[in-house]
XYZ file of C-alpha atoms in Angstrom:
330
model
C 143.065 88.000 41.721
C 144.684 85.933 44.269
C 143.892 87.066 47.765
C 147.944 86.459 49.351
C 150.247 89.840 49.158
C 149.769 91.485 45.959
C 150.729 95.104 46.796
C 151.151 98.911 45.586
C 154.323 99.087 46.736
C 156.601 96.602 46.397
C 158.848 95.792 49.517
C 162.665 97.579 49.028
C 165.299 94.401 48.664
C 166.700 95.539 51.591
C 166.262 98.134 54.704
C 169.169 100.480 54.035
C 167.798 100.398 50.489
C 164.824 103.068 49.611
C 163.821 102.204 53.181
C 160.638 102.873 54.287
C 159.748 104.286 57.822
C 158.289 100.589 58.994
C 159.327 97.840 57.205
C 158.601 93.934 58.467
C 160.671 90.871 57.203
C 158.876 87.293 57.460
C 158.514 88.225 61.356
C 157.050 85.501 63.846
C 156.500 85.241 67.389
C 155.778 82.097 69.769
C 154.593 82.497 73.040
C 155.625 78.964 73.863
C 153.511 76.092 71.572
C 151.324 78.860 70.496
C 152.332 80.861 67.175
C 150.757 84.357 67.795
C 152.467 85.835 64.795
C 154.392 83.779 61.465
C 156.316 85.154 58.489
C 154.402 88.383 58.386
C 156.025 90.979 55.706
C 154.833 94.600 54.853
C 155.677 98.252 54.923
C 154.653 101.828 55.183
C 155.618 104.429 53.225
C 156.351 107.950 54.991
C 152.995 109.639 54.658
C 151.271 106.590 54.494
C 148.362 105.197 56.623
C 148.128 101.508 56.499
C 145.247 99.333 58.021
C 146.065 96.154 60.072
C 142.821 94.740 59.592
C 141.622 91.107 61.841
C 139.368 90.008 63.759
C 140.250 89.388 67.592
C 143.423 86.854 68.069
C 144.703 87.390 64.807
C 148.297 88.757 65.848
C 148.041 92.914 65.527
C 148.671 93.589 68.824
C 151.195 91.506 68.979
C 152.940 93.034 65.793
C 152.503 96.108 66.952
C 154.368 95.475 70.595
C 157.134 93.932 68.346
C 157.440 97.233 66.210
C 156.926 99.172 69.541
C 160.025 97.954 70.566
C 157.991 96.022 73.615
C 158.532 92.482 73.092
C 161.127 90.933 70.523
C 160.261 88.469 67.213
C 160.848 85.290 67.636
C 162.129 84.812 64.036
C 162.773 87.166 61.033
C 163.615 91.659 61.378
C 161.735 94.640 61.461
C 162.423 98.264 60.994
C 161.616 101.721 62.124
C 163.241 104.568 61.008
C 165.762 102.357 59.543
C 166.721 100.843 63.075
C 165.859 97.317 64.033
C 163.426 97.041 66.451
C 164.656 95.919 69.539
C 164.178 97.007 73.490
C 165.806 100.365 72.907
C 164.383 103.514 74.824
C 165.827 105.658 72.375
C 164.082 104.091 69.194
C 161.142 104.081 71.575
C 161.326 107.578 72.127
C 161.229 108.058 67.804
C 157.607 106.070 68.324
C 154.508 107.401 68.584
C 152.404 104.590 69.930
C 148.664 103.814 71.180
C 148.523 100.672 72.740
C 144.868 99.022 72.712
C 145.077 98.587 76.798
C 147.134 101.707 78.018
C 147.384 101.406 81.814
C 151.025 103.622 82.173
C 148.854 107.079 83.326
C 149.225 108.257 86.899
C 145.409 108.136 87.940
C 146.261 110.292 91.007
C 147.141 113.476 88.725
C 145.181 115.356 85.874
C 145.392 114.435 82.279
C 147.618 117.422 81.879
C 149.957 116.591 84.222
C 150.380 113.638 83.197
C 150.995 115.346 79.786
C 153.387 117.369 81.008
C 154.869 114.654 82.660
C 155.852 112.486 79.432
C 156.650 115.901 77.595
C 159.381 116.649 80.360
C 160.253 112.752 80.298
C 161.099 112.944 76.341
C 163.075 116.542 77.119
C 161.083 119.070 76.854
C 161.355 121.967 79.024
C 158.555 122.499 81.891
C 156.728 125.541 79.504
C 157.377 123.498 76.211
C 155.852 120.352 77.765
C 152.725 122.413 79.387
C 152.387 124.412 75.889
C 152.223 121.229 73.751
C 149.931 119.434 76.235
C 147.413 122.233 76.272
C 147.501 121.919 72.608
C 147.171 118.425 72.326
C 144.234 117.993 75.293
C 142.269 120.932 72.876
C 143.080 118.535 69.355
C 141.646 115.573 71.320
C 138.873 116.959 73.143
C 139.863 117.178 76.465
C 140.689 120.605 77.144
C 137.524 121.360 79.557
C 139.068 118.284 81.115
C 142.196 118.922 81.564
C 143.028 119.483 85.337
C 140.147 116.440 86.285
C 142.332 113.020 87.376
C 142.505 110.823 84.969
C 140.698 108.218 87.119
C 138.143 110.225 86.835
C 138.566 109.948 82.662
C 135.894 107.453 81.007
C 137.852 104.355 79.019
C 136.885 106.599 75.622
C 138.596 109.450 77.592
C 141.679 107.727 78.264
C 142.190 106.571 75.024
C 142.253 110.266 73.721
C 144.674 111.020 76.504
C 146.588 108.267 75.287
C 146.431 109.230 71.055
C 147.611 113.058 72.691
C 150.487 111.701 74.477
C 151.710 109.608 71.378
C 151.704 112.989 69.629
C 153.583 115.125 72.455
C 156.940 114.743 70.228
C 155.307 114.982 66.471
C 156.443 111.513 65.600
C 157.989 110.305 62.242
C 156.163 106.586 62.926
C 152.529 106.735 64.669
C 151.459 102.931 65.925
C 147.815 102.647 66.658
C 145.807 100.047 68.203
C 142.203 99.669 68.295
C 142.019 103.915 68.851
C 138.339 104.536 68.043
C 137.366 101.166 69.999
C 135.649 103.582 73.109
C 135.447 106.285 71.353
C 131.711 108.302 70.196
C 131.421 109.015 66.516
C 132.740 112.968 67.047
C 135.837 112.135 68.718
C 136.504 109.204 66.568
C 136.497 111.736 63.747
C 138.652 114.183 65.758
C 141.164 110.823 66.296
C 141.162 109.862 62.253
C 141.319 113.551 61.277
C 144.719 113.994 63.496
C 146.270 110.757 62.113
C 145.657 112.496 58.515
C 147.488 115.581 59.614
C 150.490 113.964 60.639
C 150.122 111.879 57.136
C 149.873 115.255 55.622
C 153.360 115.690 58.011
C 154.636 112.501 56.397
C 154.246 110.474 59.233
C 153.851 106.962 58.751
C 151.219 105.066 60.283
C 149.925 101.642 61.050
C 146.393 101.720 61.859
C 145.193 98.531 63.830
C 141.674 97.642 63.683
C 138.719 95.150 63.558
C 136.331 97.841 62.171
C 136.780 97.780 58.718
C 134.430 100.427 58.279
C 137.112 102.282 59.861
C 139.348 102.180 56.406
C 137.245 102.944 53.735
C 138.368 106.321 52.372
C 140.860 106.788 55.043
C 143.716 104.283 54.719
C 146.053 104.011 51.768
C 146.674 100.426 52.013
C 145.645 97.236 53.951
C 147.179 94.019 55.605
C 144.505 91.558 56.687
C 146.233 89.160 59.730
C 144.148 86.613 60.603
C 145.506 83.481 62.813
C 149.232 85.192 62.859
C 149.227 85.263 59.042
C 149.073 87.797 56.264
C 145.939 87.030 54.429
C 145.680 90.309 52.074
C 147.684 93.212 51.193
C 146.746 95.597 49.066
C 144.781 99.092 48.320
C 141.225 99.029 49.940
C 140.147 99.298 46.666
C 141.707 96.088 45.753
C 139.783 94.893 49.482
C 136.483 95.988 48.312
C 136.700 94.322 44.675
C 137.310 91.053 46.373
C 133.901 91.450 47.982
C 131.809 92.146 44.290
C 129.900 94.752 43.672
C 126.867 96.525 45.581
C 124.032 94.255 46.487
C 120.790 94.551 47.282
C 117.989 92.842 49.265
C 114.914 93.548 46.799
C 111.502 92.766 47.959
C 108.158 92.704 45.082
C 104.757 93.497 45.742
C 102.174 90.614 45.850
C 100.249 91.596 42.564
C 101.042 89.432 39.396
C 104.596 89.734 38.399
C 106.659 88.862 35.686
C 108.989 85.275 36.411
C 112.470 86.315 38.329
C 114.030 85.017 35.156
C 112.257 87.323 32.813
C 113.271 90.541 35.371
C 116.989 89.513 35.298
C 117.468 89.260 31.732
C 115.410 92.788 31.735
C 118.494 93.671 33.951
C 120.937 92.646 31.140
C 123.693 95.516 31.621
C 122.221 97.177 34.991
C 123.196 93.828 37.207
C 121.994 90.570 37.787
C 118.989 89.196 39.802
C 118.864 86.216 42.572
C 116.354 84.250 44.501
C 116.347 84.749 48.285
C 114.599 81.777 49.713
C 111.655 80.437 48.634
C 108.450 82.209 47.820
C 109.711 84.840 49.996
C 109.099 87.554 47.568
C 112.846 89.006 47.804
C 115.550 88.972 45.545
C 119.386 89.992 45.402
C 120.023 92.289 43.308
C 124.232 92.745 42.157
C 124.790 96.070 40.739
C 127.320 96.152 37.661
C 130.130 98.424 37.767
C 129.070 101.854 37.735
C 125.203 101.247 37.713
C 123.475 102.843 40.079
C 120.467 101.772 42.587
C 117.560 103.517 40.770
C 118.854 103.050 37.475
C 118.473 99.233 38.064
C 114.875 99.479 40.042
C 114.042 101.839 36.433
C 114.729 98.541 34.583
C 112.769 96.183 36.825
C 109.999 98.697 36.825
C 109.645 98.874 32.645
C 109.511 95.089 32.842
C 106.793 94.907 35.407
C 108.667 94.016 38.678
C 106.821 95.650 41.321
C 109.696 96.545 43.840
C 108.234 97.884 47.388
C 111.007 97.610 49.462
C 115.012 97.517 49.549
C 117.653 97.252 52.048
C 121.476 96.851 51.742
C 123.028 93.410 52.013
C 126.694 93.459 53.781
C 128.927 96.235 51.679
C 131.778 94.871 49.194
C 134.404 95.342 52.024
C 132.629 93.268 54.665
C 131.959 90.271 52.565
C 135.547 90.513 51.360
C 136.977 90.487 54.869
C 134.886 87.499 56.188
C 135.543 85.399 53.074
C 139.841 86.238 53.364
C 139.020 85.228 56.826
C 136.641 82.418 57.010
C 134.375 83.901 59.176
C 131.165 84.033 56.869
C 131.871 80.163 56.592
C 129.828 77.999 58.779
């Protein structure tokens, strides 16, 4: 499988065409000599969370300030809602967005007047706006906070202010970036179960992130960026097969054991067995499909491999990321 753009769903031929809330068309973006962003092409379906997985410098910000309508492409079109993307405070307004640096609150004033401050902004009458923001500071965890300034909010706190106020208007497009980066593991939870309600809504979201933890079982579909480029797209699934299958740190007892050779053809069907330095005692282990941990250790044990201790080498989807990006090279 070749790691450039195979995909579920194949891009529409054009945007009025079966058009797709978000759709990106060999996009780039120069910032003088320096190419932040080059022929980048994907889309999200309506209901759809995709991941925008890189590591730091590797152009999802940037891509998602283009789709925000914040800065413009420097070559190629993008999308939303069947609009092109462009400086345009009423496609803006059609946006949910969560910018990884959000710095537009009023510090001075609570985090619900500030609420009620967008609300009223995007039209919303004074009781509609306070309604929704009450809502919206409860969803996110903020409700016993609500009449505090928000310069009194912690970064993690601000960032749920921030996911609320992208919600105030129940968006058709939801732009994230980085939204669990401050966040503790209960109101990252609170964050990624939200974003699957509004899936559930048919929103359609882009998910930016450099945790890919963060994906696994949540996202539909990936896009690995890395250096301004697409590097993967795909299901996670497809993400996690590039990696191989479960491994395994293995470590034997000292007693006489039977030659590593001898335990991985005992293995035959269960996985296969590597060295892990030399006279170290440990061996990787690389479960087959569908085999599972003890069922493999069962095997070593009938052939007289003493196994006294185990941890987890990096999971399938980590060693796939760092080899589509280079990082695990030295």
């Amino acid at each position: 499988m070749t790691v450039a753009a195979a995909r579920s769903h194949p891009l529409p031929a054009s945007p009025g065409d079966d058009a797709r809330p978000i759709e990106v068309y060999g996009v780039g973006r120069r910032y003088g000599a320096i190419e932040a962003l080059r022929a980048i092409e994907l889309d999200v379906a309506r209901g759809e969370i995709h991941g925008l997985l890189g590591p730091n410098g590797a152009g999802k910000t940037t891509l998602m300030r283009i789709l925000g309508g914040l800065v413009d492409p420097s070559d190629g079109s993008a999308y939303v809602l069947d609009r092109r993307v462009g400086r345009s405070r009423e496609l803006r307004r059609l946006i949910g967005l969560v910018p990884s640096g959000d710095r537009s609150f009023y510090l001075r004033i609570s985090g619900l007047e500030n609420l009620v401050f967008f609300g009223r902004l995007n039209g919303r009458s004074r009781r509609a706006a306070r309604e929704r923001a009450l809502e919206l500071l409860e969803a996110v965890g903020l409700a016993d906070d609500a009449r505090r300034p928000v310069s009194a909010y912690s970064h993690g706190m601000q960032k749920r202010l921030s996911f609320a106020r992208a919600l105030i208007d129940e968006p058709a497009v939801l732009l994230v970036d980085e939204a669990t980066h401050d966040l503790d593991p209960v109101a990252a939870d609170q964050i990624r179960e939200l974003t699957r309600e509004r899936a559930r809504a048919g929103t359609a979201t882009l998910w930016a992130t450099q945790r890919i933890e963060e994906l696994v079982g949540f996202a539909d579909r990936v896009t690995v960026l890395d250096r301004g480029a697409v590097r993967f797209g795909g299901s996670v699934a497809d993400l996690v097969a590039l990696g191989g299958g479960d491994r395994h740190i293995l470590r034997f007892g000292q007693s006489a054991r039977p030659p590593l050779r001898a335990l991985d053809e005992a293995l035959t069907g269960f996985g296969r067995l590597e060295p892990v330095g030399h006279g170290s005692g440990e061996a990787l282990l690389t479960l087959a499909p569908g085999v599972s941990l003890g069922a493999a250790i069962a095997a070593l044990a009938r052939a007289g491999g003493d196994v006294v201790g185990c941890r987890d080498e990096r999971p399938p989807i980590e060693r796939a990321f760092l080899a589509i990006t280079g990082e695990g090279r030295a």
